[in-house]
Amino acid sequence: MKKLIFFLLTALAMVSCGNGNERLLTSATGSIYECLVVSDEAVKPAVCETMGADMYGLPQMEAYFTTTHVTPAQFDDLFRATRNIVLVDINPNKYTMVKATKARDVWSKPQAMVRIQAPSDEDFMKYWQENGEKLREWLVQEELARQIRFYRANTNKNARAKLNKQGYDMLIPEDYVLIKNEKLGINNGADSVDVLWCCNNKGPMRKDVLVYSYPYTAQEQFSGDSIIAVRNAVMGQLVSAQVEGSHMGTEYKHFPPVTRQVPALRDSVGGFYAMETRGLWKILDGEAMGGPFVSLTRLDQVNGRVVTAEAFLYAPGQKKRNALRQIEAILYTLEMPNESQRRRP
């Protein structure tokens, strides 16, 4: 018995004192893209409206985050384990100015938390109107980073080897099948495009990921119009339907594609940027088929090429936000030839 007590005390000491900075954290609760908003009722509508706003580029309305609200008095240990938290603390006796902090793994793991301290509702509202969407974007990036860590464990080595021969790398999941690895001619054969295409067609939805690259000639190639023009040329050749002459195109009328500059999120190297294009694809001259797509376009400075990684989804009658975000995370693992610092799986 004395030996058993000594063993237990020793084990406890090792856990508590083995590394002064380490703590045992419970697993985070909640599903991906769920967020807990902790605030007084007065500012609840503004925060929940921003976090629960409709995400662009989906064929039906789906929010950036599925939100749940509790007051500070209700925020107990059960809620502290939530994976994404926006915590608003308004107290004129404690604060003289607005302060916002971002933190990871405070009460659980993996967890991302935004804490905003303000002396009044008015001060908070002014800050939130200017910064709420930026804070929401940080939480999105945290979710993407978690998905990337999941992909790192099992990847399609064959597909990655084919991509490596083109000079690039991307964490293509193991359950994605390599469909094509070839050169395409676009613009009546004037330009050559290297294409690698992988697909996961298991279950009720189809997920496709592509990487295609072509020579860099001008900065204008990173405009939204140019990116979509190349996309239409490439996807129009690659993807067809059962009706002869049908091919994939881009939806312009109801949800025109939108391009913006974003950080090229990666684990260990910063400072790289990509042009994100988000919109809807559809089959032209054929069946009524379509769905969301997202792409990241980057510059390969070593080889002088424009590189686009694209993901598109086909999931008729189903919610698409989580599935699209999951394959979107793959795109952020794209590595250029001069980015070898990233930790390999």
CSV table of C-alpha atoms in Angstrom, one decimal:
chain,number,residue,atom,x,y,z
A,1,MET,CA,0.0,0.0,0.0
A,2,LYS,CA,2.8,2.4,0.9
A,3,LYS,CA,4.4,1.7,-2.5
A,4,LEU,CA,1.1,2.4,-4.3
A,5,ILE,CA,0.7,5.7,-2.5
A,6,PHE,CA,4.3,6.7,-3.3
A,7,PHE,CA,3.7,5.8,-7.0
A,8,LEU,CA,0.5,7.9,-7.2
A,9,LEU,CA,2.1,10.9,-5.5
A,10,THR,CA,5.1,10.7,-7.8
A,11,ALA,CA,2.9,10.5,-10.9
A,12,LEU,CA,0.9,13.5,-9.7
A,13,ALA,CA,4.1,15.5,-9.1
A,14,MET,CA,5.4,14.6,-12.6
A,15,VAL,CA,2.1,15.9,-14.1
A,16,SER,CA,2.0,19.0,-12.0
A,17,CYS,CA,5.7,20.0,-12.0
A,18,GLY,CA,7.4,18.1,-14.9
A,19,ASN,CA,7.0,21.2,-17.1
A,20,GLY,CA,6.0,24.4,-15.3
A,21,ASN,CA,4.2,25.7,-18.4
A,22,GLU,CA,2.1,22.7,-19.2
A,23,ARG,CA,-1.4,22.1,-18.0
A,24,LEU,CA,-3.8,19.2,-18.4
A,25,LEU,CA,-6.7,20.5,-20.5
A,26,THR,CA,-10.0,18.8,-21.3
A,27,SER,CA,-11.0,18.2,-24.9
A,28,ALA,CA,-12.9,21.1,-26.5
A,29,THR,CA,-16.6,20.6,-26.9
A,30,GLY,CA,-18.8,21.6,-29.8
A,31,SER,CA,-18.7,21.0,-33.5
A,32,ILE,CA,-16.6,22.7,-36.1
A,33,TYR,CA,-17.7,26.3,-36.9
A,34,GLU,CA,-19.7,26.6,-33.7
A,35,CYS,CA,-19.1,29.6,-31.5
A,36,LEU,CA,-20.2,30.6,-28.0
A,37,VAL,CA,-20.9,34.3,-27.4
A,38,VAL,CA,-20.7,35.4,-23.8
A,39,SER,CA,-22.1,38.9,-23.3
A,40,ASP,CA,-24.8,41.0,-21.7
A,41,GLU,CA,-28.1,41.1,-23.5
A,42,ALA,CA,-27.5,44.7,-24.7
A,43,VAL,CA,-24.6,43.8,-27.1
A,44,LYS,CA,-25.8,40.3,-27.9
A,45,PRO,CA,-27.5,41.2,-31.2
A,46,ALA,CA,-24.5,42.9,-32.7
A,47,VAL,CA,-22.1,40.1,-31.9
A,48,CYS,CA,-24.4,37.3,-32.9
A,49,GLU,CA,-25.3,39.1,-36.1
A,50,THR,CA,-21.6,39.3,-37.1
A,51,MET,CA,-20.7,35.8,-36.1
A,52,GLY,CA,-23.8,34.3,-37.6
A,53,ALA,CA,-23.8,36.3,-40.9
A,54,ASP,CA,-24.4,34.4,-44.1
A,55,MET,CA,-21.2,33.0,-45.6
A,56,TYR,CA,-20.6,34.1,-49.2
A,57,GLY,CA,-20.3,31.6,-52.0
A,58,LEU,CA,-22.8,29.0,-50.9
A,59,PRO,CA,-26.0,28.2,-52.9
A,60,GLN,CA,-28.1,28.4,-49.7
A,61,MET,CA,-27.9,30.5,-46.6
A,62,GLU,CA,-25.5,29.2,-44.1
A,63,ALA,CA,-23.8,31.2,-41.3
A,64,TYR,CA,-20.1,31.7,-40.8
A,65,PHE,CA,-20.6,30.2,-37.3
A,66,THR,CA,-23.5,28.6,-35.6
A,67,THR,CA,-23.8,30.7,-32.5
A,68,THR,CA,-25.0,30.1,-29.0
A,69,HIS,CA,-25.3,32.9,-26.4
A,70,VAL,CA,-25.0,32.9,-22.6
A,71,THR,CA,-24.7,35.7,-20.2
A,72,PRO,CA,-21.5,36.1,-18.1
A,73,ALA,CA,-23.4,34.8,-15.1
A,74,GLN,CA,-24.3,31.6,-17.0
A,75,PHE,CA,-20.7,31.1,-18.2
A,76,ASP,CA,-19.7,28.2,-16.0
A,77,ASP,CA,-17.2,25.3,-16.3
A,78,LEU,CA,-19.4,23.4,-18.8
A,79,PHE,CA,-19.4,26.3,-21.3
A,80,ARG,CA,-15.7,27.1,-20.8
A,81,ALA,CA,-14.8,24.0,-22.7
A,82,THR,CA,-16.3,25.3,-25.9
A,83,ARG,CA,-14.0,25.2,-28.9
A,84,ASN,CA,-14.7,28.8,-30.1
A,85,ILE,CA,-15.6,31.6,-27.7
A,86,VAL,CA,-16.2,35.4,-28.0
A,87,LEU,CA,-16.2,36.7,-24.5
A,88,VAL,CA,-17.4,40.3,-23.9
A,89,ASP,CA,-16.6,41.9,-20.5
A,90,ILE,CA,-18.1,45.4,-20.1
A,91,ASN,CA,-17.4,47.0,-16.7
A,92,PRO,CA,-16.9,50.8,-16.1
A,93,ASN,CA,-15.3,50.1,-12.7
A,94,LYS,CA,-12.6,47.9,-14.2
A,95,TYR,CA,-11.8,49.3,-17.6
A,96,THR,CA,-11.1,52.8,-19.0
A,97,MET,CA,-10.5,51.8,-22.6
A,98,VAL,CA,-11.3,48.9,-25.0
A,99,LYS,CA,-8.9,46.0,-25.1
A,100,ALA,CA,-9.1,42.9,-27.2
A,101,THR,CA,-7.0,39.7,-26.8
A,102,LYS,CA,-6.8,36.5,-28.7
A,103,ALA,CA,-5.9,33.3,-27.0
A,104,ARG,CA,-5.6,29.5,-27.6
A,105,ASP,CA,-6.3,26.6,-25.3
A,106,VAL,CA,-7.3,28.6,-22.3
A,107,TRP,CA,-9.8,26.1,-20.7
A,108,SER,CA,-9.8,23.3,-23.3
A,109,LYS,CA,-7.9,22.0,-26.3
A,110,PRO,CA,-8.2,22.9,-29.2
A,111,GLN,CA,-9.8,26.2,-28.3
A,112,ALA,CA,-9.7,29.7,-29.7
A,113,MET,CA,-11.0,32.6,-27.7
A,114,VAL,CA,-11.5,36.3,-28.3
A,115,ARG,CA,-11.8,38.4,-25.1
A,116,ILE,CA,-13.0,42.0,-25.4
A,117,GLN,CA,-12.9,44.3,-22.4
A,118,ALA,CA,-14.7,47.7,-22.5
A,119,PRO,CA,-15.8,50.4,-20.1
A,120,SER,CA,-19.3,50.8,-21.7
A,121,ASP,CA,-21.7,49.4,-24.2
A,122,GLU,CA,-21.0,52.4,-26.5
A,123,ASP,CA,-17.3,51.9,-26.5
A,124,PHE,CA,-17.7,48.2,-27.2
A,125,MET,CA,-20.1,48.8,-30.1
A,126,LYS,CA,-17.8,51.2,-31.7
A,127,TYR,CA,-14.9,48.8,-31.5
A,128,TRP,CA,-17.0,45.8,-32.7
A,129,GLN,CA,-18.3,47.7,-35.7
A,130,GLU,CA,-14.7,48.3,-36.8
A,131,ASN,CA,-13.1,45.0,-35.9
A,132,GLY,CA,-15.8,42.3,-35.5
A,133,GLU,CA,-15.4,40.8,-39.0
A,134,LYS,CA,-11.6,40.7,-38.5
A,135,LEU,CA,-12.0,38.8,-35.2
A,136,ARG,CA,-14.5,36.4,-36.9
A,137,GLU,CA,-11.9,35.8,-39.7
A,138,TRP,CA,-9.3,34.9,-37.0
A,139,LEU,CA,-11.6,32.3,-35.6
A,140,VAL,CA,-12.1,30.9,-39.1
A,141,GLN,CA,-8.4,30.7,-39.6
A,142,GLU,CA,-8.1,28.8,-36.3
A,143,GLU,CA,-10.6,26.3,-37.5
A,144,LEU,CA,-8.7,25.9,-40.8
A,145,ALA,CA,-5.5,25.4,-38.9
A,146,ARG,CA,-7.1,22.6,-36.8
A,147,GLN,CA,-8.2,20.8,-40.0
A,148,ILE,CA,-4.7,21.1,-41.5
A,149,ARG,CA,-3.2,19.4,-38.4
A,150,PHE,CA,-5.7,16.6,-38.9
A,151,TYR,CA,-4.7,16.1,-42.6
A,152,ARG,CA,-1.0,15.9,-41.7
A,153,ALA,CA,-1.4,12.4,-40.3
A,154,ASN,CA,-2.5,10.6,-43.5
A,155,THR,CA,-1.9,11.9,-47.0
A,156,ASN,CA,-1.9,10.4,-50.5
A,157,LYS,CA,1.8,9.9,-51.1
A,158,ASN,CA,1.4,9.0,-54.7
A,159,ALA,CA,-0.5,12.2,-55.5
A,160,ARG,CA,2.0,14.3,-53.6
A,161,ALA,CA,4.9,12.7,-55.4
A,162,LYS,CA,3.3,13.6,-58.7
A,163,LEU,CA,2.8,17.2,-57.5
A,164,ASN,CA,6.4,17.3,-56.2
A,165,LYS,CA,7.6,16.7,-59.8
A,166,GLN,CA,5.9,20.0,-60.7
A,167,GLY,CA,7.8,21.6,-57.9
A,168,TYR,CA,5.0,21.9,-55.3
A,169,ASP,CA,3.6,20.1,-52.3
A,170,MET,CA,0.1,20.0,-50.7
A,171,LEU,CA,-1.3,17.8,-48.0
A,172,ILE,CA,-3.7,15.8,-50.2
A,173,PRO,CA,-5.7,13.5,-47.9
A,174,GLU,CA,-5.2,9.8,-48.2
A,175,ASP,CA,-8.9,9.2,-49.1
A,176,TYR,CA,-8.6,11.4,-52.2
A,177,VAL,CA,-8.0,9.5,-55.5
A,178,LEU,CA,-5.7,10.8,-58.2
A,179,ILE,CA,-7.8,11.4,-61.3
A,180,LYS,CA,-5.5,13.3,-63.7
A,181,ASN,CA,-1.9,14.5,-63.8
A,182,GLU,CA,-1.4,16.1,-67.2
A,183,LYS,CA,-0.7,19.2,-69.3
A,184,LEU,CA,-3.6,21.1,-70.9
A,185,GLY,CA,-3.5,23.7,-73.7
A,186,ILE,CA,-5.7,26.7,-73.2
A,187,ASN,CA,-6.3,29.9,-75.3
A,188,ASN,CA,-6.2,27.8,-78.5
A,189,GLY,CA,-3.1,26.0,-77.4
A,190,ALA,CA,-1.1,29.2,-76.8
A,191,ASP,CA,-0.7,28.5,-73.1
A,192,SER,CA,0.3,25.3,-71.4
A,193,VAL,CA,-1.2,24.4,-68.0
A,194,ASP,CA,0.0,21.7,-65.6
A,195,VAL,CA,-2.9,20.1,-63.8
A,196,LEU,CA,-3.2,17.6,-60.9
A,197,TRP,CA,-6.7,16.6,-60.0
A,198,CYS,CA,-7.8,14.5,-57.0
A,199,CYS,CA,-11.3,13.5,-55.9
A,200,ASN,CA,-13.1,12.0,-52.9
A,201,ASN,CA,-16.4,10.6,-54.1
A,202,LYS,CA,-17.3,8.6,-51.0
A,203,GLY,CA,-20.5,9.1,-49.2
A,204,PRO,CA,-23.3,11.5,-50.1
A,205,MET,CA,-21.2,14.3,-51.5
A,206,ARG,CA,-18.3,14.7,-53.9
A,207,LYS,CA,-15.2,16.7,-53.0
A,208,ASP,CA,-12.6,17.7,-55.6
A,209,VAL,CA,-9.2,19.3,-55.3
A,210,LEU,CA,-7.0,20.6,-58.1
A,211,VAL,CA,-3.7,22.3,-58.5
A,212,TYR,CA,-3.0,24.0,-61.9
A,213,SER,CA,-0.1,26.2,-62.9
A,214,TYR,CA,0.8,28.3,-65.9
A,215,PRO,CA,3.5,30.9,-66.8
A,216,TYR,CA,3.6,34.2,-65.0
A,217,THR,CA,3.7,37.2,-67.4
A,218,ALA,CA,2.1,40.1,-65.7
A,219,GLN,CA,0.6,41.3,-62.4
A,220,GLU,CA,-2.8,41.5,-64.0
A,221,GLN,CA,-2.9,37.7,-63.8
A,222,PHE,CA,-3.8,38.1,-60.2
A,223,SER,CA,-7.0,40.1,-60.8
A,224,GLY,CA,-10.3,38.4,-60.3
A,225,ASP,CA,-11.3,38.6,-63.9
A,226,SER,CA,-8.0,36.9,-65.0
A,227,ILE,CA,-8.2,34.2,-62.4
A,228,ILE,CA,-11.8,33.3,-63.4
A,229,ALA,CA,-10.9,33.4,-67.1
A,230,VAL,CA,-8.2,30.8,-66.5
A,231,ARG,CA,-10.5,28.8,-64.3
A,232,ASN,CA,-13.2,28.6,-66.9
A,233,ALA,CA,-10.6,27.6,-69.6
A,234,VAL,CA,-9.2,24.8,-67.4
A,235,MET,CA,-12.4,23.5,-65.8
A,236,GLY,CA,-14.3,23.8,-69.0
A,237,GLN,CA,-11.9,21.2,-70.5
A,238,LEU,CA,-11.6,18.9,-67.5
A,239,VAL,CA,-15.2,18.6,-66.2
A,240,SER,CA,-18.2,17.6,-68.3
A,241,ALA,CA,-21.6,16.0,-67.6
A,242,GLN,CA,-23.6,13.3,-69.4
A,243,VAL,CA,-25.0,15.7,-72.1
A,244,GLU,CA,-22.6,16.0,-75.0
A,245,GLY,CA,-21.0,19.4,-75.1
A,246,SER,CA,-21.7,20.2,-71.4
A,247,HIS,CA,-18.9,21.6,-69.4
A,248,MET,CA,-18.2,23.4,-66.1
A,249,GLY,CA,-18.4,27.1,-65.9
A,250,THR,CA,-18.8,29.8,-63.3
A,251,GLU,CA,-22.0,31.4,-62.0
A,252,TYR,CA,-22.1,35.2,-62.5
A,253,LYS,CA,-25.7,36.3,-62.4
A,254,HIS,CA,-26.9,35.6,-58.8
A,255,PHE,CA,-23.6,35.1,-56.9
A,256,PRO,CA,-20.7,36.5,-59.0
A,257,PRO,CA,-17.3,35.3,-57.9
A,258,VAL,CA,-15.4,37.5,-55.4
A,259,THR,CA,-11.6,37.7,-55.2
A,260,ARG,CA,-9.6,39.1,-52.2
A,261,GLN,CA,-6.1,39.0,-50.8
A,262,VAL,CA,-5.6,36.7,-47.8
A,263,PRO,CA,-2.7,35.4,-45.8
A,264,ALA,CA,-1.4,32.0,-47.2
A,265,LEU,CA,-1.9,30.3,-43.8
A,266,ARG,CA,0.8,27.8,-42.9
A,267,ASP,CA,2.1,26.4,-39.7
A,268,SER,CA,5.7,27.7,-39.4
A,269,VAL,CA,6.2,30.3,-42.2
A,270,GLY,CA,4.5,33.6,-42.5
A,271,GLY,CA,4.5,36.5,-44.8
A,272,PHE,CA,3.1,34.8,-47.9
A,273,TYR,CA,-0.1,35.9,-49.5
A,274,ALA,CA,-2.7,34.5,-51.9
A,275,MET,CA,-5.7,35.7,-53.9
A,276,GLU,CA,-8.8,33.9,-52.7
A,277,THR,CA,-11.6,33.5,-55.2
A,278,ARG,CA,-14.9,32.2,-53.9
A,279,GLY,CA,-18.1,31.6,-55.9
A,280,LEU,CA,-20.4,29.0,-57.5
A,281,TRP,CA,-19.7,26.6,-60.3
A,282,LYS,CA,-22.4,25.2,-62.7
A,283,ILE,CA,-22.6,22.9,-65.6
A,284,LEU,CA,-23.2,24.8,-68.9
A,285,ASP,CA,-25.2,23.4,-71.9
A,286,GLY,CA,-26.2,20.4,-69.9
A,287,GLU,CA,-27.8,19.2,-66.6
A,288,ALA,CA,-28.8,21.6,-63.8
A,289,MET,CA,-25.7,20.8,-61.6
A,290,GLY,CA,-23.6,23.1,-59.5
A,291,GLY,CA,-22.1,23.9,-56.1
A,292,PRO,CA,-19.6,26.1,-54.3
A,293,PHE,CA,-15.9,26.5,-55.1
A,294,VAL,CA,-13.0,28.3,-53.5
A,295,SER,CA,-9.4,28.8,-54.9
A,296,LEU,CA,-6.1,30.3,-53.7
A,297,THR,CA,-3.8,31.7,-56.4
A,298,ARG,CA,-0.2,32.3,-55.6
A,299,LEU,CA,3.1,33.2,-57.3
A,300,ASP,CA,5.9,30.7,-57.8
A,301,GLN,CA,8.8,33.1,-57.8
A,302,VAL,CA,11.4,30.3,-58.4
A,303,ASN,CA,9.8,29.0,-61.6
A,304,GLY,CA,8.0,32.1,-62.7
A,305,ARG,CA,4.5,30.5,-62.6
A,306,VAL,CA,1.0,31.3,-61.3
A,307,VAL,CA,-0.3,28.5,-59.2
A,308,THR,CA,-3.9,28.0,-58.3
A,309,ALA,CA,-5.2,25.4,-55.8
A,310,GLU,CA,-9.0,24.9,-56.1
A,311,ALA,CA,-11.6,22.9,-54.2
A,312,PHE,CA,-15.2,22.4,-55.4
A,313,LEU,CA,-18.1,20.5,-53.9
A,314,TYR,CA,-21.1,18.7,-55.2
A,315,ALA,CA,-23.7,18.0,-52.5
A,316,PRO,CA,-27.2,18.4,-53.8
A,317,GLY,CA,-29.8,18.9,-51.0
A,318,GLN,CA,-27.3,19.1,-48.2
A,319,LYS,CA,-25.7,21.8,-46.1
A,320,LYS,CA,-22.3,22.6,-47.5
A,321,ARG,CA,-20.5,25.0,-45.1
A,322,ASN,CA,-18.5,22.5,-43.1
A,323,ALA,CA,-17.6,20.3,-46.0
A,324,LEU,CA,-16.4,23.2,-48.1
A,325,ARG,CA,-14.3,24.6,-45.2
A,326,GLN,CA,-12.8,21.1,-44.7
A,327,ILE,CA,-11.5,20.9,-48.2
A,328,GLU,CA,-10.7,24.6,-48.3
A,329,ALA,CA,-8.1,23.8,-45.5
A,330,ILE,CA,-6.3,21.6,-48.0
A,331,LEU,CA,-5.6,24.6,-50.2
A,332,TYR,CA,-3.8,26.4,-47.4
A,333,THR,CA,-1.2,23.6,-47.2
A,334,LEU,CA,0.1,24.4,-50.8
A,335,GLU,CA,3.8,24.9,-50.6
A,336,MET,CA,6.0,26.8,-53.2
A,337,PRO,CA,9.5,25.6,-54.0
A,338,ASN,CA,11.1,28.3,-51.8
A,339,GLU,CA,9.0,27.3,-48.7
A,340,SER,CA,10.7,24.2,-47.5
A,341,GLN,CA,10.6,25.3,-43.8
A,342,ARG,CA,7.2,23.8,-43.3
A,343,ARG,CA,7.2,20.8,-41.1
A,344,ARG,CA,6.6,17.7,-43.2
A,345,PRO,CA,4.1,15.0,-42.1
